[in-house]
Structures are given as C-alpha cells and as structure tokens.
Tab-separated table of C-alpha atoms in Angstrom:
chain	number	residue	atom	x	y	z
A	1	MET	CA	28.478	20.085	-24.259
A	2	LYS	CA	27.751	16.623	-22.872
A	3	THR	CA	27.248	13.862	-25.466
A	4	ASP	CA	27.427	10.704	-23.352
A	5	LYS	CA	23.873	9.508	-22.664
A	6	GLN	CA	24.562	8.580	-19.048
A	7	ASN	CA	25.982	12.052	-18.361
A	8	ILE	CA	22.991	13.661	-20.056
A	9	VAL	CA	20.597	11.553	-17.981
A	10	ASP	CA	22.438	12.478	-14.770
A	11	ILE	CA	22.322	16.204	-15.610
A	12	LEU	CA	18.608	16.086	-16.438
A	13	ASN	CA	17.821	14.114	-13.295
A	14	GLU	CA	19.700	16.661	-11.172
A	15	GLN	CA	17.776	19.486	-12.842
A	16	PHE	CA	14.384	17.855	-12.271
A	17	TYR	CA	15.263	16.896	-8.710
A	18	SER	CA	16.310	20.455	-7.860
A	19	VAL	CA	12.750	21.627	-8.519
A	20	TYR	CA	11.273	19.446	-5.799
A	21	LYS	CA	12.585	21.332	-2.820
A	22	LYS	CA	11.625	20.202	0.628
A	23	ASN	CA	9.936	23.235	2.112
A	24	GLU	CA	10.559	23.287	5.825
A	25	CYS	CA	7.860	24.967	7.882
A	26	LYS	CA	8.822	28.045	9.846
A	27	ASN	CA	10.005	27.229	13.369
A	28	GLY	CA	9.683	23.545	12.457
A	29	THR	CA	5.930	23.563	13.053
A	30	VAL	CA	2.834	23.741	10.908
A	31	LYS	CA	0.248	26.355	11.763
A	32	ASN	CA	-3.079	24.833	12.745
A	33	ILE	CA	-6.097	25.998	10.790
A	34	ASP	CA	-9.755	25.951	11.710
A	35	PRO	CA	-11.744	23.046	10.241
A	36	TYR	CA	-13.874	23.770	7.185
A	37	THR	CA	-16.434	21.151	8.205
A	38	THR	CA	-17.502	19.237	11.298
A	39	LYS	CA	-17.951	16.063	9.257
A	40	THR	CA	-15.275	13.572	8.294
A	41	CYS	CA	-14.845	11.651	5.074
A	42	GLN	CA	-15.457	8.017	5.962
A	43	VAL	CA	-13.624	6.297	3.120
A	44	SER	CA	-14.058	2.540	3.409
A	45	ASP	CA	-12.152	-0.226	1.668
A	46	THR	CA	-15.469	-1.154	0.027
A	47	ILE	CA	-14.582	1.353	-2.715
A	48	PHE	CA	-12.044	-1.234	-3.867
A	49	ASP	CA	-14.614	-3.950	-4.536
A	50	PRO	CA	-13.905	-6.152	-7.607
A	51	ILE	CA	-16.669	-4.545	-9.681
A	52	SER	CA	-15.289	-1.018	-9.162
A	53	VAL	CA	-11.767	-2.227	-9.919
A	54	PHE	CA	-13.008	-3.969	-13.074
A	55	LYS	CA	-14.705	-0.796	-14.324
A	56	GLU	CA	-11.545	1.276	-13.851
A	57	LEU	CA	-9.373	-1.350	-15.536
A	58	LYS	CA	-11.660	-1.306	-18.576
A	59	LYS	CA	-11.340	2.493	-18.751
A	60	LEU	CA	-7.539	2.365	-19.029
A	61	ASP	CA	-5.973	3.975	-22.063
A	62	LYS	CA	-4.104	1.146	-23.781
A	63	ASP	CA	-1.649	3.606	-25.324
A	64	LYS	CA	-0.345	4.834	-21.963
A	65	SER	CA	3.302	4.122	-21.174
A	66	VAL	CA	4.204	1.713	-18.399
A	67	GLY	CA	5.706	2.755	-15.089
A	68	VAL	CA	8.649	1.346	-13.141
A	69	ASP	CA	6.820	-1.956	-12.528
A	70	GLY	CA	6.567	-2.554	-16.288
A	71	ILE	CA	2.914	-3.654	-16.102
A	72	SER	CA	1.144	-2.696	-19.316
A	73	PRO	CA	-2.308	-1.071	-19.396
A	74	VAL	CA	-3.115	-3.388	-22.310
A	75	LEU	CA	-2.610	-6.426	-20.078
A	76	LEU	CA	-4.680	-4.932	-17.255
A	77	ASN	CA	-7.454	-3.889	-19.623
A	78	GLU	CA	-7.683	-7.124	-21.597
A	79	CYS	CA	-7.432	-9.336	-18.506
A	80	ALA	CA	-9.580	-7.181	-16.222
A	81	GLU	CA	-11.948	-10.043	-15.430
A	82	CYS	CA	-9.076	-12.212	-14.168
A	83	PHE	CA	-7.277	-9.430	-12.311
A	84	LYS	CA	-10.206	-7.635	-10.654
A	85	THR	CA	-10.345	-9.791	-7.497
A	86	PRO	CA	-6.607	-10.088	-6.692
A	87	ILE	CA	-6.097	-6.374	-7.402
A	88	SER	CA	-9.087	-5.583	-5.180
A	89	LEU	CA	-7.467	-7.524	-2.321
A	90	ILE	CA	-4.138	-5.750	-2.863
A	91	PHE	CA	-5.849	-2.339	-2.787
A	92	LYS	CA	-7.711	-3.160	0.429
A	93	LYS	CA	-4.535	-4.379	2.119
A	94	SER	CA	-2.626	-1.289	0.994
A	95	PHE	CA	-5.367	1.075	2.194
A	96	ASN	CA	-5.976	-0.586	5.567
A	97	CYS	CA	-2.267	-0.901	6.406
A	98	SER	CA	-1.035	2.328	4.760
A	99	LEU	CA	1.547	0.340	2.827
A	100	LEU	CA	2.550	0.733	-0.820
A	101	PRO	CA	5.035	-1.274	-2.899
A	102	SER	CA	8.153	0.743	-3.672
A	103	ALA	CA	7.387	0.447	-7.401
A	104	TRP	CA	4.190	2.428	-6.801
A	105	ARG	CA	6.202	5.321	-5.368
A	106	ASN	CA	8.904	5.333	-8.020
A	107	ALA	CA	8.726	7.074	-11.376
A	108	ASN	CA	10.430	6.938	-14.743
A	109	ILE	CA	10.971	10.484	-15.990
A	110	THR	CA	10.831	11.193	-19.717
A	111	PRO	CA	12.376	14.586	-20.621
A	112	ILE	CA	10.331	16.590	-23.146
A	113	PHE	CA	11.961	19.564	-24.874
A	114	LYS	CA	10.041	22.833	-24.396
A	115	LYS	CA	11.876	25.689	-26.097
A	116	GLY	CA	15.211	27.462	-26.298
A	117	GLN	CA	18.576	25.749	-26.536
A	118	ARG	CA	18.473	21.962	-26.568
A	119	ASN	CA	21.687	21.690	-24.555
A	120	VAL	CA	20.190	23.500	-21.537
A	121	ALA	CA	18.658	21.114	-18.986
A	122	SER	CA	16.124	23.662	-17.688
A	123	ASN	CA	14.552	23.794	-21.156
A	124	TYR	CA	13.178	20.284	-20.700
A	125	ARG	CA	9.917	19.367	-18.990
A	126	PRO	CA	9.726	16.127	-16.974
A	127	ILE	CA	6.917	13.701	-17.768
A	128	SER	CA	6.480	11.294	-14.874
A	129	LEU	CA	5.499	7.710	-15.712
A	130	THR	CA	4.203	5.883	-12.648
A	131	SER	CA	2.585	2.522	-11.956
A	132	ILE	CA	-0.673	2.005	-13.861
A	133	ILE	CA	-2.066	-0.191	-11.084
A	134	CYS	CA	-1.392	2.502	-8.493
A	135	LYS	CA	-3.109	5.055	-10.727
A	136	VAL	CA	-6.238	2.894	-10.620
A	137	MET	CA	-6.166	2.925	-6.818
A	138	GLU	CA	-5.518	6.670	-6.797
A	139	LYS	CA	-8.559	7.169	-9.044
A	140	LEU	CA	-10.856	5.224	-6.715
A	141	ILE	CA	-9.664	7.165	-3.659
A	142	LYS	CA	-9.888	10.478	-5.502
A	143	ASN	CA	-13.469	9.772	-6.593
A	144	SER	CA	-14.499	9.126	-3.000
A	145	MET	CA	-12.761	12.281	-1.748
A	146	VAL	CA	-14.259	14.490	-4.468
A	147	GLU	CA	-17.735	13.088	-3.789
A	148	PHE	CA	-17.382	14.080	-0.130
A	149	LEU	CA	-16.171	17.584	-1.008
A	150	GLU	CA	-19.050	18.081	-3.444
A	151	ASN	CA	-21.692	16.766	-1.044
A	152	GLU	CA	-20.428	19.059	1.709
A	153	LYS	CA	-20.134	21.976	-0.732
A	154	LEU	CA	-16.486	22.494	0.185
A	155	ILE	CA	-15.418	23.341	-3.365
A	156	SER	CA	-15.909	26.994	-4.282
A	157	SER	CA	-18.430	27.634	-7.040
A	158	HIS	CA	-15.811	29.955	-8.550
A	159	GLN	CA	-13.238	27.184	-8.936
A	160	HIS	CA	-12.965	25.990	-12.527
A	161	GLY	CA	-9.798	23.892	-12.425
A	162	PHE	CA	-9.993	20.178	-11.598
A	163	VAL	CA	-13.788	20.347	-11.279
A	164	LYS	CA	-16.173	18.187	-13.281
A	165	PHE	CA	-17.993	20.036	-16.079
A	166	LYS	CA	-15.792	23.113	-15.611
A	167	SER	CA	-12.762	24.333	-17.547
A	168	CYS	CA	-10.877	27.391	-18.788
A	169	ILE	CA	-13.864	28.101	-21.037
A	170	THR	CA	-16.372	28.229	-18.163
A	171	ASN	CA	-13.925	30.420	-16.255
A	172	LEU	CA	-13.707	32.855	-19.177
A	173	LEU	CA	-17.493	32.881	-19.579
A	174	GLU	CA	-18.008	33.710	-15.907
A	175	CYS	CA	-15.365	36.440	-16.136
A	176	LEU	CA	-16.974	37.832	-19.297
A	177	ASP	CA	-20.372	37.893	-17.613
A	178	ILE	CA	-18.993	39.893	-14.662
A	179	ILE	CA	-17.139	42.345	-16.916
A	180	THR	CA	-20.194	42.831	-19.142
A	181	GLU	CA	-22.387	43.579	-16.135
A	182	CYS	CA	-19.864	46.143	-14.844
A	183	ILE	CA	-19.685	47.872	-18.234
A	184	ASN	CA	-23.478	48.012	-18.483
A	185	ARG	CA	-23.674	49.608	-15.035
A	186	GLY	CA	-20.824	52.029	-15.696
A	187	PHE	CA	-18.437	50.486	-13.178
A	188	ALA	CA	-14.715	49.830	-13.490
A	189	LYS	CA	-13.426	46.313	-12.922
A	190	ASP	CA	-9.874	45.354	-11.975
A	191	ILE	CA	-8.484	41.951	-12.962
A	192	LEU	CA	-5.444	40.350	-11.346
A	193	PHE	CA	-3.645	37.403	-12.960
A	194	ILE	CA	-1.249	35.372	-10.795
A	195	ASP	CA	0.987	32.587	-12.056
A	196	PHE	CA	2.677	30.446	-9.405
A	197	LEU	CA	5.921	29.002	-10.756
A	198	LYS	CA	5.915	25.189	-10.407
A	199	ALA	CA	3.133	25.474	-7.837
A	200	PHE	CA	2.317	21.767	-7.649
A	201	ASP	CA	5.990	20.829	-7.310
A	202	LEU	CA	6.499	23.037	-4.272
A	203	VAL	CA	3.524	22.135	-2.063
A	204	PRO	CA	4.840	21.470	1.494
A	205	HIS	CA	3.530	18.016	2.400
A	206	GLU	CA	3.110	18.739	6.110
A	207	GLU	CA	0.965	21.769	5.362
A	208	LEU	CA	-1.007	19.737	2.830
A	209	PHE	CA	-1.812	17.108	5.462
A	210	VAL	CA	-3.011	19.778	7.909
A	211	LYS	CA	-5.212	21.226	5.171
A	212	LEU	CA	-6.650	17.800	4.366
A	213	GLU	CA	-7.552	17.275	8.017
A	214	ALA	CA	-9.299	20.641	8.071
A	215	PHE	CA	-11.399	19.453	5.140
A	216	GLY	CA	-12.436	16.302	6.995
A	217	PHE	CA	-9.900	13.750	5.766
A	218	ASN	CA	-8.269	11.688	8.493
A	219	GLY	CA	-7.806	8.106	9.622
A	220	LYS	CA	-6.903	5.543	6.970
A	221	THR	CA	-7.397	7.994	4.114
A	222	LEU	CA	-4.877	10.489	5.469
A	223	ASN	CA	-2.464	7.753	6.542
A	224	TRP	CA	-2.504	6.221	3.056
A	225	LEU	CA	-1.890	9.602	1.438
A	226	LYS	CA	1.052	10.194	3.760
A	227	ALA	CA	2.511	6.819	2.806
A	228	PHE	CA	1.846	7.552	-0.865
A	229	LEU	CA	3.848	10.790	-0.697
A	230	SER	CA	6.710	9.368	1.374
A	231	ASP	CA	10.023	7.902	0.181
A	232	ARG	CA	9.355	8.620	-3.473
A	233	LYS	CA	12.111	8.156	-6.048
A	234	GLN	CA	12.629	9.052	-9.676
A	235	ARG	CA	14.970	8.185	-12.508
A	236	VAL	CA	15.352	9.781	-15.916
A	237	VAL	CA	15.055	7.383	-18.843
A	238	LEU	CA	16.438	8.474	-22.217
A	239	ASP	CA	16.722	6.093	-25.173
A	240	GLY	CA	16.866	3.104	-22.861
A	241	VAL	CA	19.507	4.594	-20.541
C-alpha cells in the first residue's frame, strides 16, 4: 500500500488519465455524414458584450473552487462591474483568433471516493476544477449554440437530458404515459436500458467535430471548440500536493 502523498497522487493521475483514451478513427479517416440542416449557426463575438459578461459574472456561485489560474469566483462576482469590459475584450480576442490561455485548458483533479476499498485507485471519481473565467465564456457560447439548435428544431422532443425544463422526471412521465396507453389497449411494450461506460470521456474528438459541422456549426465557432479541446492537461491535487 502506498502512503507517500506524491506516490498516491501519481497513481491516481495515471488511473484518471488511462480513462481518456484517444480513439483513432478506422482507416485514419472520419466518415462523412449528411447535414441535419442547410443553415449554419452564425455565432458572432457580440455575444461577449460587456453586459452579457456582467450578467454571467453575477450568476457565479461564490462557493465554487478555483481552477489552475487561481482566480476566485468571489472576486469575479464582487468586481463584475470593473472586470466586464476587459474580460469581454479577452473573450472576443480568444473567439476570433481561436486562441486560449494554457490555464484555460488545464485542470486540477480532486479525487472523490466512490465505494469499495480505499486503496484501489479505480474506486475514486475525478472532479475536474477548471478556470472560472473560461467557464463563463463556455456558457455564453453554449447558450448561442443551444438557441440555434432549438430554433431549428434539431433537438429531439424525446431527449430529456441536458434540455431546459426537462429531466429524469419528465423522461419517466413520458415513459409511464406510453406504457399506460399500451396496457389500456392490450399491447405489450418492450423497454431497453443502455448504460455507456464513461461515455463522455470516450467521445472521439474528430468524429465530434464532423457531427458539429453536420448540425450547422463551422467557422469561428468550430475552430474555437477545436482549440478548446486541444492540448489539454490535468494534475491531481490531494491535500496540497
């Protein structure tokens, strides 16, 4: 059993890193897919205007932990009026040039024990702490992308995850309604549950970019997302080590 904190941190970091496998596409190429829409999402840097930045800064949870850059959400929230314009300019420059500071792409990983034996690295779940400022920019871009998807009706009405006003409860209610109708009409209904192990950790980036293009995202939006997902680093932090 390892007791030295540095050794423990190294073991946990190796465990968490092993999950994020780089999935190479078959034959080194990504299969093209037909576009889901003929329209494109015209995200402009106007979404980073000082007023929008100010509103997001005031929404920050002051209890959130800081990322690698060490910038506190309390500071950003309390000084939002002073920071809104310079942060707006930084966001616009980042978006237009597809450039991100390295601190925005680095993460401090806090290991959280799940269950089982405490001396087994795989029994810990990684909590990623990233830059608060970058999260604000991510939120503004995400809002614009979701608005486009909703306006173009590109999100299935049967999707309940990551959709405003929908949840596990609405999913269960819809399922219950279908089952009840089948019972009333004397029909049988089969239900299939699928759980993808670490699904979000194993998304091939190249395939994701092709999918985004098919949904109408290209130009500066796609270029920024590619930069955002490139050259990312992580480090496990445990009791200050």
